[in-house]
Amino acid sequence: MVPGSGFTAVLTTGTALAMAFLAVFALALGLGADRLADRWQATLAQSATLRISAPAGEMAVQTSRALDILRATPGIASVRVLEPEEQRALLAPWFGPDLPVERLTLPRMIEIVEAGEGFDPVGLRMRLVAEVPGAVLDDHSRWRAPMVAAAAHLRTLAVLSVALIAAATAAMVALAASFSLAANAQVIAVLRLVGARDAFIARAFTRRFTLRALAGAALGTGLGMGALALMPALDGIAGDTALGGIGLRGRDWLWPLLVPPFAAITAWTATRAAAFRVLRREG
Amino acid sequence: MIRLEEVAQDYGDRRLLRDVDLHIAKGSFHFLTGPSGAGKTTLLRLCYGELTASRGRVLLFGEDRKDMGRDALADARRQVGVIHQDCRFLDHLGVAENVALPFTAAGLPVPADDLRELLGWVGLAAQAQARPPTLSGGERQRAALARAVIAQPAVVLADEPTGNLDWEMSLRILSLLVELNRMGTAVLIATHDLNLIRSAKAQVSARVLRIAEGTLQSAGSDL
Ligand SMILES: Nc1ncnc2c1ncn2[C@@H]1O[C@H](COP(=O)(O)OP(=O)(O)O)[C@@H](O)[C@H]1O
Ligand SMILES: [Mg+2]
């Protein structure tokens, strides 16, 4: 019903392509940040540990003294000496499952579960140095707290980016549709004359713009996913960094597939709104 | 079916039409004459609801134009075949597709046989696939006529439909409109072709109206 227009076709398809490409990256960033936040959060939730290395004869004394100190320290909810099996499980990745824990003079591990704001690590260390010389307080997971916050922030930014990309796409498509509607004022007048309802006229435009957006977004999504697939995998320590977090894993790859239909729905909505706005204004 | 009651139409400060009363009843045949610029086209646009009257009431199939929603107006237009003075087409579509528009716009299947027959009747069988801009003025008018009548509307409004046609083709167009009128279609033709009016009066009983100084009058019996 409506003649094609090269300009609005290129604008719509091109915008959808670029925006879909960006949306895939925003998704990868968001999903990656989500994964990192979860993982770091999990290590945070784990308690701090106190490791006591002492000659066999002094072990029991130092352990009970350490427990007394810990129990008297504010900000500690509970303490617990790890069983040999638990210790074996912790060490298995390094030494294999058949480690004879009982016969080795292994350090004794005390698990500390913090309460509320947590304990003051500096004060606790000073007391331990004086009374339990073999104790080492390991609260290294503490430094990850700001990273969890940063990852959560990154996730929020990604969600915001996706929303902005959708809004920009809608605005661009609405602009292209308005241009097309204005360029086809004569066509609209003729259709009106022969008794076409607004919905029929609007449909002639929405169909076209929806298909263009769908095609552009499909191409953009394909390119975006391809670009992500080409990113070298970072394993181990590197994988635990922010850079290693970006990217898609496993079922995450299904998420970008939502981008083209979402772009089509956005284009449909934007074009329909623009069409009805123009048609009503014509009186 | 279309009724104008004490209608006035202003363009800016200028009152072009005043005190217009007109009833286009089922099966009626009207001619509308008047000098160029008198307001014939304006009156027709009031009749199919493209313009809203500055004053008075316009009833389209019993409904006040002012109270009609956009969909109701569109539906009313399907009952009215209009031959525009400037024959508006969709230039990117062929003649046949343009003529079939009333069906397409209503979401109805196009009756291919009727379409072919009608195009043959108005002498455009060979131009069925041609684009409107490549047609001559007379061919455009015939295509506009075919589009106006194809869906068998209750009313046909024709704005100088024979302006670009030779006498023979004019008579042919007229006889098509007369035939439709005999089958119950109301017809209103705006024209200043007095010969056409005389020809028509020999075939049907037609009322001749004239716009003079902004008012609608019955033309003298000399016509
Ligand atoms: N949309 C418009 N705005 C202002 N003036 C108009 C408009 N349409 C028509 N006119 C004026 O109204 C007068 C009558 O026009 P029209 O109805 O086309 O007359 P006719 O068809 O009898 O030649 C003309 O002087 C024309 O300039
Ligand atoms: Mg005129």
XYZ file of C-alpha atoms and ligand atoms in Angstrom:
534
model
C 0.000 0.000 0.000
C 2.870 2.318 0.801
C 5.799 2.826 -1.551
C 9.201 1.859 -0.208
C 11.541 4.596 0.808
C 15.271 3.949 0.681
C 16.103 6.519 3.298
C 13.783 5.345 6.063
C 14.567 1.709 5.262
C 18.291 2.260 5.709
C 17.730 4.349 8.838
C 15.525 1.735 10.485
C 17.501 -1.334 9.502
C 20.826 0.338 10.296
C 19.659 1.590 13.670
C 18.233 -1.799 14.588
C 21.480 -3.483 13.536
C 23.718 -1.148 15.560
C 21.430 -1.159 18.584
C 21.100 -4.938 18.595
C 24.893 -5.240 18.446
C 25.184 -2.911 21.448
C 22.378 -4.694 23.256
C 24.212 -8.015 22.945
C 27.272 -6.469 24.600
C 25.189 -4.855 27.304
C 23.606 -8.251 27.931
C 27.000 -9.966 28.056
C 28.234 -7.337 30.478
C 25.136 -7.604 32.635
C 25.107 -11.397 32.735
C 28.856 -11.478 33.400
C 28.567 -8.933 36.213
C 25.695 -10.921 37.641
C 27.794 -14.073 37.619
C 30.801 -12.346 39.241
C 28.628 -10.705 41.883
C 27.116 -14.065 42.770
C 30.461 -15.801 42.945
C 32.165 -13.118 44.973
C 29.151 -12.844 47.206
C 29.398 -16.567 47.899
C 33.039 -16.305 48.958
C 32.134 -13.336 51.125
C 29.492 -15.303 52.919
C 32.116 -17.818 53.812
C 33.573 -17.021 57.147
C 37.055 -15.931 57.960
C 39.454 -18.608 59.206
C 42.060 -18.745 61.866
C 44.961 -21.073 61.174
C 47.080 -22.300 64.027
C 50.459 -23.805 63.309
C 52.125 -25.065 66.411
C 54.259 -27.989 67.541
C 52.118 -31.026 68.290
C 52.465 -30.563 72.038
C 51.238 -27.001 72.073
C 48.459 -27.349 69.570
C 45.673 -28.124 72.022
C 46.637 -25.292 74.362
C 46.946 -22.708 71.650
C 43.688 -23.813 70.085
C 41.705 -23.481 73.272
C 43.320 -20.136 74.030
C 42.462 -18.895 70.543
C 38.878 -20.080 70.951
C 38.630 -18.160 74.226
C 39.882 -14.986 72.581
C 37.569 -15.370 69.621
C 34.540 -15.979 71.794
C 35.326 -12.818 73.723
C 35.697 -10.733 70.551
C 32.737 -8.552 69.613
C 31.340 -9.078 66.080
C 31.858 -12.830 66.019
C 28.739 -14.968 65.975
C 30.291 -18.412 66.319
C 33.548 -20.296 66.042
C 34.153 -23.912 65.232
C 37.228 -26.098 64.897
C 37.157 -27.889 61.554
C 36.940 -31.703 61.636
C 39.751 -33.679 59.954
C 37.356 -34.747 57.159
C 36.501 -31.151 56.367
C 40.134 -30.283 56.323
C 40.801 -33.182 54.001
C 38.066 -31.961 51.695
C 39.622 -28.503 51.649
C 43.052 -29.890 50.845
C 41.933 -32.531 48.370
C 42.264 -30.259 45.339
C 45.953 -29.858 46.104
C 47.000 -33.180 47.562
C 44.419 -35.708 46.406
C 41.710 -37.415 48.445
C 43.944 -39.942 50.201
C 45.812 -37.457 52.343
C 46.425 -38.957 55.793
C 45.406 -35.842 57.670
C 45.635 -37.499 61.086
C 49.296 -38.366 60.719
C 50.436 -35.015 59.415
C 51.103 -32.064 61.617
C 48.706 -29.886 59.786
C 47.692 -26.515 61.022
C 44.406 -26.524 62.910
C 41.636 -24.471 61.259
C 39.022 -22.503 63.143
C 36.068 -21.250 61.185
C 34.795 -17.827 62.246
C 31.278 -16.732 61.389
C 30.929 -12.999 61.703
C 27.957 -11.199 63.149
C 26.560 -7.848 62.078
C 29.294 -5.420 61.076
C 31.959 -8.068 61.684
C 34.981 -7.981 63.975
C 37.895 -5.590 64.014
C 40.700 -7.555 62.316
C 43.530 -5.260 63.550
C 42.582 -5.492 67.222
C 42.056 -9.248 66.970
C 45.435 -9.761 65.336
C 47.217 -7.816 68.090
C 45.644 -9.926 70.797
C 46.423 -13.141 68.939
C 50.063 -12.220 68.417
C 50.481 -11.794 72.163
C 48.680 -14.922 73.295
C 48.627 -17.421 70.436
C 51.929 -17.052 68.587
C 51.086 -19.748 66.019
C 47.841 -18.144 64.858
C 47.316 -16.570 61.453
C 44.030 -14.783 60.821
C 42.904 -15.202 57.236
C 40.185 -12.764 56.351
C 41.223 -12.214 52.724
C 37.661 -12.481 51.454
C 37.063 -9.130 53.169
C 38.703 -7.184 50.337
C 36.143 -8.557 47.938
C 33.258 -6.658 49.489
C 33.803 -3.549 47.328
C 34.150 -5.814 44.278
C 30.772 -7.346 44.931
C 29.357 -3.838 45.154
C 31.129 -2.890 41.926
C 29.811 -5.964 40.117
C 26.293 -5.219 41.297
C 26.738 -1.650 40.092
C 27.970 -2.900 36.718
C 24.906 -5.119 36.468
C 22.660 -2.118 37.129
C 24.507 -0.135 34.454
C 23.988 -2.960 31.961
C 20.255 -3.054 32.651
C 20.157 0.725 32.274
C 22.087 0.456 28.993
C 19.622 -2.056 27.594
C 16.761 0.265 28.560
C 18.505 3.234 26.916
C 19.201 1.208 23.782
C 15.519 0.257 23.591
C 14.465 3.882 24.100
C 16.909 5.159 21.461
C 15.716 2.492 19.019
C 12.096 3.423 19.639
C 12.872 7.119 19.128
C 14.826 6.468 15.936
C 12.155 4.206 14.465
C 9.446 6.699 15.417
C 11.463 9.394 13.647
C 11.865 7.294 10.517
C 8.176 6.361 10.619
C 7.130 10.003 11.017
C 9.282 10.901 8.054
C 7.740 8.111 6.017
C 4.221 9.151 7.067
C 4.903 12.742 6.053
C 6.412 11.656 2.740
C 3.335 9.549 2.078
C 0.684 12.109 3.022
C -0.798 11.779 -0.457
C -0.997 8.000 -0.172
C -2.723 8.335 3.196
C -5.220 10.834 1.720
C -6.117 8.409 -1.067
C -6.524 5.498 1.338
C -8.764 7.662 3.519
C -10.787 8.646 0.502
C -11.579 5.047 -0.369
C -12.667 4.328 3.184
C -9.579 2.842 4.836
C -9.687 2.927 8.616
C -6.757 4.285 10.633
C -5.815 0.784 11.738
C -5.506 -0.343 8.129
C -3.309 2.616 7.174
C -1.196 2.265 10.314
C -0.734 -1.436 9.579
C 0.738 -0.671 6.170
C 3.485 1.260 7.956
C 3.945 -0.896 11.052
C 4.359 -4.074 9.005
C 7.131 -2.506 6.996
C 9.014 -0.956 9.902
C 8.638 -4.030 12.084
C 10.125 -6.258 9.397
C 12.987 -3.833 8.801
C 13.778 -3.639 12.521
C 13.562 -7.418 12.838
C 15.951 -7.945 9.937
C 18.409 -5.305 11.180
C 18.312 -6.578 14.749
C 18.790 -10.192 13.650
C 21.888 -9.201 11.716
C 23.188 -7.036 14.577
C 22.581 -9.796 17.123
C 24.347 -12.321 14.920
C 27.348 -10.022 14.569
C 27.366 -9.276 18.301
C 27.241 -12.958 19.248
C 29.948 -13.716 16.720
C 32.153 -11.010 18.174
C 31.636 -12.396 21.692
C 32.385 -15.925 20.538
C 35.712 -14.680 19.145
C 36.739 -13.315 22.537
C 39.563 -15.499 23.974
C 38.422 -17.517 26.982
C 40.010 -16.510 30.273
C 40.312 -19.383 32.680
C 41.438 -19.804 36.281
C 42.549 -16.643 38.055
C 42.025 -14.463 34.952
C 38.483 -15.748 34.670
C 37.766 -14.398 38.109
C 38.530 -10.830 37.019
C 36.083 -8.303 35.628
C 37.429 -8.894 32.116
C 36.878 -12.629 32.433
C 33.360 -11.937 33.630
C 32.293 -10.297 30.356
C 30.937 -12.777 27.909
C 28.334 -15.462 27.724
C 28.461 -18.918 29.259
C 26.235 -21.867 28.534
C 22.591 -20.949 28.634
C 23.454 -17.237 28.632
C 23.737 -17.606 24.874
C 19.954 -17.868 24.675
C 19.469 -14.347 26.026
C 20.660 -12.442 22.911
C 18.099 -14.398 20.878
C 15.476 -12.251 22.576
C 16.991 -9.097 21.062
C 15.480 -9.328 17.513
C 11.906 -10.046 18.643
C 12.236 -7.332 21.259
C 13.468 -4.902 18.584
C 10.519 -5.872 16.383
C 8.049 -5.253 19.213
C 9.719 -1.913 19.939
C 9.511 -0.896 16.270
C 5.902 -2.027 16.015
C 4.903 -0.024 19.060
C 6.843 3.087 18.007
C 5.527 3.036 14.427
C 1.946 2.437 15.474
C 2.082 5.295 17.965
C 3.613 7.602 15.340
C 1.041 6.572 12.723
C -1.964 7.163 14.948
C -0.505 10.459 16.123
C -0.102 11.664 12.522
C -3.470 10.322 11.385
C -5.366 11.978 14.226
C -3.572 15.257 13.646
C -4.672 15.269 10.004
C -8.237 15.491 11.335
C -28.607 9.317 2.656
C -26.582 12.518 2.670
C -28.283 15.572 4.059
C -26.978 19.105 4.500
C -29.026 21.397 6.734
C -28.398 25.147 6.806
C -24.747 24.520 6.126
C -22.223 27.340 5.841
C -18.569 26.953 4.944
C -15.895 29.542 5.701
C -12.318 29.688 4.479
C -10.678 32.025 6.960
C -12.784 35.178 7.117
C -14.442 34.429 3.810
C -17.829 32.749 3.808
C -17.859 30.687 0.637
C -21.172 28.872 1.119
C -24.208 29.825 3.181
C -27.676 28.447 3.921
C -27.075 25.285 1.966
C -29.825 22.672 2.219
C -29.340 19.554 0.178
C -30.746 16.066 0.380
C -29.158 13.318 -1.655
C -31.821 10.633 -1.421
C -31.611 7.026 -2.534
C -31.875 6.825 -6.317
C -31.693 10.590 -6.828
C -29.734 12.260 -9.658
C -28.296 15.750 -9.195
C -26.199 18.073 -11.260
C -24.273 20.831 -9.584
C -23.203 23.783 -11.689
C -21.721 27.157 -11.084
C -18.761 29.177 -12.292
C -15.237 28.121 -11.455
C -14.456 29.002 -7.854
C -18.122 29.031 -6.855
C -17.608 26.228 -4.346
C -18.666 23.044 -6.161
C -15.667 21.057 -4.997
C -16.095 22.432 -1.486
C -19.726 21.308 -1.409
C -18.751 17.819 -2.547
C -16.080 17.600 0.144
C -18.744 18.485 2.694
C -20.914 15.700 1.292
C -18.354 12.964 1.893
C -17.169 14.339 5.200
C -13.684 15.474 4.247
C -14.611 18.945 5.475
C -16.591 19.662 8.611
C -19.115 22.416 8.027
C -18.426 25.741 9.726
C -22.122 25.958 10.512
C -25.181 23.771 10.208
C -25.476 20.005 10.162
C -24.177 17.414 7.740
C -25.807 14.001 8.100
C -24.026 11.039 6.529
C -26.347 8.045 6.484
C -28.258 9.453 9.421
C -25.234 10.336 11.565
C -24.071 13.859 12.276
C -20.597 14.308 10.791
C -19.510 16.185 13.911
C -20.355 13.226 16.149
C -18.738 10.578 13.974
C -15.567 8.889 15.077
C -12.764 8.296 12.583
C -13.732 4.678 11.990
C -17.396 5.579 11.492
C -16.346 8.196 8.951
C -14.156 5.660 7.137
C -17.056 3.219 7.040
C -19.371 5.935 5.699
C -16.839 6.707 2.948
C -17.120 3.131 1.716
C -20.718 3.965 0.882
C -19.658 6.967 -1.158
C -17.759 6.681 -4.434
C -15.870 9.893 -5.118
C -14.374 10.972 -8.415
C -11.953 13.675 -7.426
C -11.382 16.598 -9.722
C -7.628 15.941 -9.517
C -8.060 12.140 -9.571
C -5.848 11.068 -6.708
C -4.127 7.704 -7.127
C -1.406 5.664 -5.529
C 1.230 6.270 -8.161
C 3.382 3.282 -7.222
C 0.543 0.839 -7.916
C -0.923 -0.171 -11.274
C -4.277 1.036 -12.571
C -6.045 -2.222 -11.708
C -4.714 -2.148 -8.130
C -5.837 1.462 -7.797
C -9.306 0.687 -9.084
C -9.541 -2.211 -6.621
C -8.549 -0.028 -3.640
C -12.050 0.246 -2.129
C -11.999 -3.524 -1.657
C -8.404 -3.660 -0.464
C -8.921 -0.838 2.033
C -11.974 -2.592 3.434
C -9.990 -5.814 3.772
C -12.222 -7.563 1.240
C -11.141 -9.879 -1.580
C -10.968 -8.159 -4.955
C -13.575 -9.515 -7.405
C -11.247 -10.120 -10.342
C -13.976 -10.606 -12.956
C -15.826 -7.409 -12.004
C -12.534 -5.563 -12.061
C -11.635 -6.797 -15.539
C -15.111 -6.086 -16.886
C -15.192 -2.584 -15.438
C -11.729 -1.738 -16.796
C -12.894 -2.906 -20.207
C -16.009 -0.799 -19.900
C -14.083 2.417 -19.225
C -11.626 1.508 -21.987
C -8.614 0.812 -19.758
C -8.220 -2.940 -20.301
C -4.888 -2.404 -22.017
C -3.659 -0.074 -19.263
C -4.528 -2.345 -16.322
C -0.886 -2.670 -15.277
C 0.172 0.867 -16.212
C 1.150 3.333 -13.485
C -1.279 6.266 -13.140
C 1.348 8.956 -13.904
C 1.786 7.472 -17.388
C -1.919 7.899 -18.214
C -3.477 10.763 -20.133
C -5.898 13.107 -18.361
C -8.907 11.324 -19.834
C -7.597 7.910 -18.870
C -7.037 9.103 -15.325
C -10.613 10.309 -15.109
C -11.916 6.991 -16.355
C -9.765 5.146 -13.843
C -11.098 7.412 -11.084
C -14.628 6.652 -12.197
C -13.972 2.922 -12.176
C -12.566 3.167 -8.648
C -15.556 5.218 -7.492
C -18.141 2.710 -8.679
C -16.458 -0.694 -8.328
C -17.689 -1.400 -4.814
C -21.257 -0.407 -5.753
C -21.553 2.484 -3.319
C -24.887 3.977 -2.314
C -23.824 7.393 -3.590
C -21.458 8.503 -6.347
C -20.087 12.031 -6.172
C -18.317 13.111 -9.357
C -16.334 16.344 -9.528
C -16.149 17.392 -13.187
C -15.729 13.793 -14.320
C -15.774 14.613 -18.020
C -13.474 17.616 -17.891
C -10.733 15.918 -19.876
C -12.854 13.599 -21.995
C -13.981 13.840 -25.585
C -17.718 13.933 -26.197
C -18.047 10.265 -27.057
C -16.266 9.132 -23.906
C -18.234 11.682 -21.870
C -21.478 10.126 -23.036
C -20.181 6.697 -22.222
C -19.259 7.725 -18.697
C -22.639 9.395 -18.329
C -24.495 6.291 -19.459
C -22.583 4.221 -16.895
C -23.641 6.640 -14.155
C -27.222 6.620 -15.458
C -27.217 2.850 -15.419
C -25.968 2.791 -11.825
C -28.654 5.324 -10.948
C -31.351 3.096 -12.402
C -30.100 0.342 -10.123
C -30.633 2.640 -7.129
C -27.341 4.494 -6.737
C -27.688 8.182 -5.950
C -25.536 10.308 -8.277
C -24.313 13.875 -7.988
C -22.222 15.335 -10.795
C -20.512 18.698 -10.532
C -19.962 20.041 -14.029
C -20.265 23.085 -16.181
C -20.809 21.019 -19.299
C -24.381 22.005 -20.213
C -24.519 19.555 -23.101
C -23.829 16.740 -20.689
C -26.690 17.912 -18.478
C -29.064 18.044 -21.447
C -28.050 14.558 -22.516
C -28.650 13.232 -19.037
C -32.058 14.849 -18.753
C -33.116 12.937 -21.797
C -32.341 9.709 -19.942
C -33.209 10.333 -16.284
C -35.072 12.859 -14.221
C -32.267 14.917 -12.795
C -32.348 17.973 -10.574
C -29.983 20.714 -11.593
C -28.582 22.872 -8.806
C -26.502 25.988 -9.180
C -24.190 27.719 -6.738
C -24.586 31.445 -7.118
C -23.191 34.014 -4.691
C -22.590 31.357 -2.099
C -26.055 29.890 -2.025
C -27.467 26.755 -3.586
C -30.349 27.343 -5.964
C -32.447 25.332 -8.357
C -31.383 26.068 -11.908
C -33.972 27.400 -14.323
C -36.028 25.111 -16.489
C -34.036 26.239 -19.535
C -31.742 23.328 -18.722
N -8.671 24.704 1.559
C -8.974 25.924 1.122
N -8.534 26.995 1.809
C -8.844 28.249 1.389
N -9.578 28.514 0.322
C -10.043 27.479 -0.410
C -9.759 26.126 -0.028
N -10.356 25.318 -0.930
C -10.986 26.110 -1.813
N -10.785 27.393 -1.495
C -11.334 28.531 -2.212
O -12.727 28.382 -2.277
C -13.210 28.787 -3.530
C -14.051 27.682 -4.124
O -13.241 26.593 -4.434
P -13.856 25.271 -5.049
O -14.807 24.687 -4.059
O -12.730 24.427 -5.480
O -14.670 25.833 -6.287
P -15.104 25.107 -7.631
O -14.927 23.641 -7.455
O -16.525 25.485 -7.804
O -14.248 25.650 -8.705
C -12.011 29.129 -4.380
O -11.865 30.528 -4.389
C -10.848 28.510 -3.635
O -9.710 29.314 -3.789
Mg -13.814 22.333 -8.418
